[in-house]
Amino acid sequence: MILSPGLSAASLLPLAATSIVALLAYLVAAFRREATWLGVVLAVGWIGHGLAIGLHAAGVGEAQPGARFGFAPALSVTLWLVLAVYAIESRFVPLAGVRRTLAVLGAAAVVLTLVFPGELRPHAGSPWAPLHWILGIASYGLFGTALLHAALLRRAEQRLRSKPAAGEAPRVPSPGLPLLRLEKLTFRFVAAGFVVLSATLLLGWWFSSPWRWDHKSVFSVLAWGVFAALLAGRRAFGWRGRLATRWLYVGAGLLLLAYVGSRFVLEVVLHRTT
């Protein structure tokens, strides 16, 4: 996203500055002990991260108008969206133990994007291409947020089910979202992600000439099928707990392989851009 061979030092400066600010803020938020000001630091990292993404998407500093696409930029935007949801939600309910993990992942995304900037693609082309890409990344963000809530749900369930040691007081739920509300939120994010993913696939099929059954298409359709089965099972049979979580993990894994996985193989393993 940032280290482009066609960039001059002057044009590289704002991109590098915003990325460095984001990286440092994420690291401070990840490795400092709990403090009231760490939320502000994480917000600074999120803003710097967003500015870096925006500058890059606008094609700042590129020799020709365009934006860079690849597995690292896709992960970067996905984690930025998940952090945005966390920032909003944490203002209303405490989400213990999440800040450090998200800050580490955010820092890793910034570094990965610096190392693997992706392929420059001109803005010219199908007018629907930007919408298709935005919807695809939005579905990644929604399912990523669903995974975050599923992990919180599983941790809360394990805490309630674990037996206290001899002489230890009975375990009580940690402060935060009630289990039923957390479960409901998880499936709401899954449903929203499914709708956006459906629109992404429909748009890709409608405006691709011809439609190609490549790795991205196959894994995307498989992921769509898994999420459809999960939502149908939830509605018809009341799926919940470990069963529902496993379906969510499988669907998210397939969706990750669809674009991020295939681009990773092309860029890192095969050293190809197309």
XYZ file of N, CA and C in Angstrom, residues 140-252:
339
model
N -16.074 -8.599 4.638
C -14.957 -9.051 5.467
C -15.038 -8.412 6.853
N -15.298 -7.101 6.891
C -15.367 -6.401 8.165
C -16.503 -6.896 9.038
N -17.670 -7.141 8.443
C -18.821 -7.615 9.208
C -18.587 -9.018 9.750
N -18.047 -9.900 8.930
C -17.771 -11.253 9.417
C -16.619 -11.253 10.426
N -15.652 -10.353 10.241
C -14.591 -10.221 11.238
C -15.139 -9.777 12.579
N -16.099 -8.853 12.562
C -16.741 -8.417 13.800
C -17.558 -9.546 14.412
N -18.218 -10.344 13.570
C -18.951 -11.505 14.076
C -18.006 -12.492 14.752
N -16.825 -12.695 14.169
C -15.832 -13.578 14.789
C -15.384 -13.043 16.141
N -15.192 -11.731 16.231
C -14.801 -11.123 17.502
C -15.851 -11.400 18.574
N -17.114 -11.209 18.242
C -18.182 -11.456 19.208
C -18.315 -12.945 19.527
N -18.089 -13.798 18.528
C -18.139 -15.239 18.781
C -17.036 -15.663 19.745
N -15.847 -15.069 19.601
C -14.750 -15.381 20.524
C -15.080 -14.915 21.938
N -15.671 -13.728 22.061
C -16.090 -13.240 23.375
C -17.166 -14.140 23.972
N -18.089 -14.594 23.136
C -19.159 -15.468 23.596
C -18.606 -16.800 24.091
N -17.683 -17.366 23.332
C -17.106 -18.650 23.733
C -16.314 -18.520 25.024
N -15.580 -17.422 25.180
C -14.810 -17.221 26.401
C -15.728 -17.073 27.610
N -16.833 -16.341 27.425
C -17.780 -16.168 28.527
C -18.434 -17.493 28.901
N -18.767 -18.322 27.905
C -19.367 -19.622 28.184
C -18.383 -20.536 28.908
N -17.123 -20.522 28.484
C -16.115 -21.340 29.152
C -15.915 -20.906 30.596
N -15.973 -19.612 30.834
C -15.817 -19.111 32.198
C -16.960 -19.592 33.093
N -18.173 -19.591 32.559
C -19.318 -20.024 33.349
C -19.304 -21.528 33.601
N -18.816 -22.295 32.621
C -18.833 -23.752 32.747
C -17.679 -24.297 33.571
N -16.589 -23.555 33.661
C -15.424 -24.052 34.397
C -15.738 -24.129 35.883
N -15.267 -25.188 36.511
C -15.516 -25.392 37.935
C -14.445 -24.683 38.754
N -14.844 -23.956 39.790
C -13.848 -23.288 40.635
C -13.027 -24.295 41.419
N -11.780 -23.949 41.685
C -10.909 -24.819 42.474
C -11.400 -24.879 43.913
N -10.871 -25.857 44.653
C -11.269 -26.037 46.047
C -10.970 -24.771 46.843
N -11.970 -24.295 47.546
C -11.803 -23.090 48.352
C -11.981 -21.806 47.593
N -12.175 -21.897 46.282
C -12.353 -20.698 45.464
C -13.830 -20.331 45.381
N -14.110 -19.058 45.366
C -15.493 -18.594 45.277
C -16.076 -18.963 43.921
N -17.380 -19.204 43.849
C -18.006 -19.529 42.559
C -17.754 -18.431 41.534
N -17.562 -18.865 40.305
C -17.286 -17.902 39.238
C -18.556 -17.134 38.875
N -18.372 -15.872 38.603
C -19.489 -15.023 38.178
C -19.156 -14.470 36.804
N -20.161 -14.131 36.027
C -19.884 -13.583 34.690
C -19.062 -12.311 34.785
N -18.089 -12.174 33.890
C -17.282 -10.961 33.855
C -18.134 -9.813 33.340
N -17.803 -8.581 33.718
C -18.602 -7.449 33.248
C -18.539 -7.331 31.732
N -19.642 -6.975 31.154
C -19.700 -6.857 29.704
C -21.094 -7.193 29.229
N -21.193 -7.599 27.975
C -22.491 -7.927 27.408
C -23.027 -9.224 27.992
N -24.328 -9.296 28.310
C -24.935 -10.567 28.708
C -24.815 -11.580 27.576
N -24.795 -12.870 27.941
C -24.564 -13.913 26.946
C -25.602 -13.889 25.825
N -26.872 -13.776 26.186
C -27.915 -13.805 25.160
C -27.799 -12.613 24.215
N -27.476 -11.462 24.773
C -27.320 -10.277 23.925
C -26.085 -10.409 23.041
N -25.015 -10.971 23.581
C -23.793 -11.180 22.808
C -24.047 -12.155 21.670
N -24.799 -13.221 21.961
C -25.138 -14.194 20.927
C -25.999 -13.560 19.839
N -26.966 -12.747 20.247
C -27.835 -12.086 19.278
C -27.034 -11.128 18.394
N -26.102 -10.389 19.000
C -25.265 -9.480 18.220
C -24.405 -10.243 17.217
N -23.868 -11.383 17.647
C -23.033 -12.194 16.756
C -23.795 -12.568 15.495
N -25.019 -13.053 15.667
C -25.790 -13.486 14.505
C -26.317 -12.314 13.689
N -26.482 -11.170 14.314
C -26.861 -9.993 13.531
C -25.732 -9.584 12.598
N -24.503 -9.652 13.094
C -23.363 -9.338 12.230
C -23.213 -10.389 11.130
N -23.477 -11.667 11.465
C -23.424 -12.713 10.442
C -24.474 -12.452 9.367
N -25.685 -12.113 9.788
C -26.756 -11.853 8.823
C -26.431 -10.646 7.947
N -25.908 -9.580 8.561
C -25.539 -8.397 7.777
C -24.419 -8.725 6.798
N -23.420 -9.478 7.260
C -22.331 -9.884 6.376
C -22.823 -10.751 5.233
N -23.795 -11.622 5.518
C -24.340 -12.493 4.480
C -25.047 -11.678 3.399
N -25.810 -10.672 3.815
C -26.505 -9.816 2.844
C -25.498 -9.082 1.960
N -24.459 -8.518 2.581
C -23.454 -7.773 1.815
C -22.668 -8.708 0.901
N -22.326 -9.910 1.403
C -21.615 -10.882 0.573
C -22.478 -11.308 -0.609
N -23.770 -11.489 -0.382
C -24.680 -11.848 -1.477
C -24.693 -10.761 -2.545
N -24.742 -9.500 -2.110
C -24.713 -8.390 -3.067
C -23.389 -8.354 -3.823
N -22.294 -8.662 -3.124
C -20.975 -8.685 -3.768
C -20.919 -9.739 -4.865
N -21.385 -10.953 -4.542
C -21.362 -12.037 -5.524
C -22.301 -11.739 -6.691
N -23.468 -11.191 -6.391
C -24.422 -10.870 -7.454
C -23.859 -9.810 -8.391
N -23.241 -8.800 -7.806
C -22.644 -7.738 -8.622
C -21.497 -8.287 -9.463
N -20.661 -9.141 -8.857
C -19.558 -9.733 -9.601
C -20.036 -10.615 -10.743
N -21.090 -11.392 -10.490
C -21.627 -12.265 -11.533
C -22.286 -11.449 -12.643
N -23.007 -10.406 -12.272
C -23.779 -9.634 -13.243
C -22.880 -8.835 -14.186
N -21.786 -8.302 -13.648
C -20.969 -7.395 -14.452
C -19.650 -8.017 -14.909
N -19.420 -9.282 -14.571
C -18.226 -9.955 -15.089
C -18.576 -10.590 -16.423
N -17.721 -10.384 -17.399
C -17.988 -10.948 -18.721
C -16.715 -11.595 -19.263
N -16.646 -12.921 -19.253
C -17.617 -13.828 -18.642
C -17.249 -14.106 -17.181
N -18.174 -14.736 -16.467
C -17.906 -15.153 -15.089
C -16.855 -16.251 -15.084
N -15.858 -16.128 -14.198
C -14.775 -17.111 -14.152
C -14.834 -17.867 -12.833
N -14.749 -19.192 -12.920
C -14.714 -20.018 -11.713
C -13.264 -20.197 -11.266
N -12.671 -19.096 -10.809
C -11.315 -19.167 -10.281
C -11.380 -19.444 -8.783
N -10.189 -19.434 -8.135
C -10.140 -19.747 -6.706
C -10.992 -18.779 -5.891
N -10.933 -17.502 -6.243
C -11.694 -16.499 -5.497
C -13.187 -16.768 -5.587
N -13.660 -17.071 -6.791
C -15.093 -17.314 -6.974
C -15.540 -18.574 -6.246
N -14.755 -19.642 -6.369
C -15.132 -20.918 -5.750
C -15.202 -20.788 -4.235
N -14.163 -20.230 -3.620
C -14.153 -20.101 -2.165
C -15.226 -19.124 -1.684
N -15.500 -18.079 -2.457
C -16.546 -17.124 -2.071
C -17.918 -17.788 -2.072
N -18.200 -18.574 -3.111
C -19.487 -19.263 -3.190
C -19.596 -20.311 -2.084
N -18.514 -21.031 -1.808
C -18.529 -22.005 -0.714
C -18.794 -21.317 0.621
N -18.132 -20.173 0.848
C -18.361 -19.422 2.088
C -19.812 -18.964 2.174
N -20.359 -18.482 1.058
C -21.756 -18.053 1.032
C -22.670 -19.211 1.413
N -22.394 -20.404 0.892
C -23.202 -21.574 1.219
C -23.132 -21.938 2.694
N -21.940 -21.844 3.282
C -21.780 -22.154 4.706
C -22.557 -21.155 5.561
N -22.445 -19.870 5.241
C -23.169 -18.855 6.012
C -24.680 -18.999 5.836
N -25.114 -19.352 4.621
C -26.544 -19.578 4.395
C -27.035 -20.748 5.241
N -26.250 -21.829 5.285
C -26.623 -22.984 6.103
C -26.642 -22.630 7.587
N -25.674 -21.812 8.027
C -25.626 -21.396 9.432
C -26.877 -20.605 9.811
N -27.255 -19.638 8.987
C -28.434 -18.827 9.288
C -29.708 -19.662 9.211
N -29.773 -20.588 8.241
C -30.941 -21.461 8.139
C -31.022 -22.401 9.339
N -29.876 -22.950 9.744
C -29.861 -23.824 10.915
C -30.227 -23.093 12.189
N -29.786 -21.863 12.285
C -30.136 -21.043 13.450
C -31.644 -20.796 13.502
N -32.228 -20.502 12.358
C -33.657 -20.180 12.310
C -34.526 -21.426 12.473
N -34.132 -22.527 11.823
C -34.978 -23.725 11.818
C -34.752 -24.613 13.039
N -33.489 -24.724 13.466
C -33.168 -25.674 14.537
C -32.599 -25.018 15.789
N -32.474 -23.688 15.762
C -31.968 -23.004 16.945
C -30.501 -23.248 17.223
N -29.693 -23.400 16.162
C -28.262 -23.644 16.366
C -27.651 -22.545 17.226
N -26.793 -22.960 18.143
C -26.107 -22.009 19.003
C -24.876 -22.684 19.597
N -24.124 -21.957 20.379
C -22.975 -22.534 21.064
C -21.884 -22.989 20.117
N -21.276 -24.123 20.465
C -20.126 -24.614 19.709
C -20.470 -24.940 18.264
N -21.638 -25.527 18.043
C -22.023 -25.899 16.677
C -22.077 -24.673 15.778
N -22.761 -23.636 16.227
C -22.871 -22.418 15.426
C -21.515 -21.753 15.244
N -20.710 -21.760 16.308
C -19.387 -21.137 16.227
C -18.501 -21.847 15.211
N -18.575 -23.171 15.181
C -17.765 -23.924 14.217
C -18.173 -23.602 12.786
N -19.460 -23.506 12.529
C -19.907 -23.127 11.188
C -19.413 -21.732 10.823
N -19.452 -20.834 11.794
C -18.971 -19.470 11.548
C -17.486 -19.470 11.224
N -16.699 -20.253 11.966
C -15.258 -20.320 11.718
C -14.960 -20.905 10.337
N -15.701 -21.942 9.950
C -15.484 -22.555 8.633
C -15.809 -21.560 7.520
N -16.946 -20.888 7.639
C -17.320 -19.904 6.626
C -16.330 -18.767 6.530
N -15.878 -18.271 7.693
C -14.902 -17.179 7.688
C -13.576 -17.636 7.090
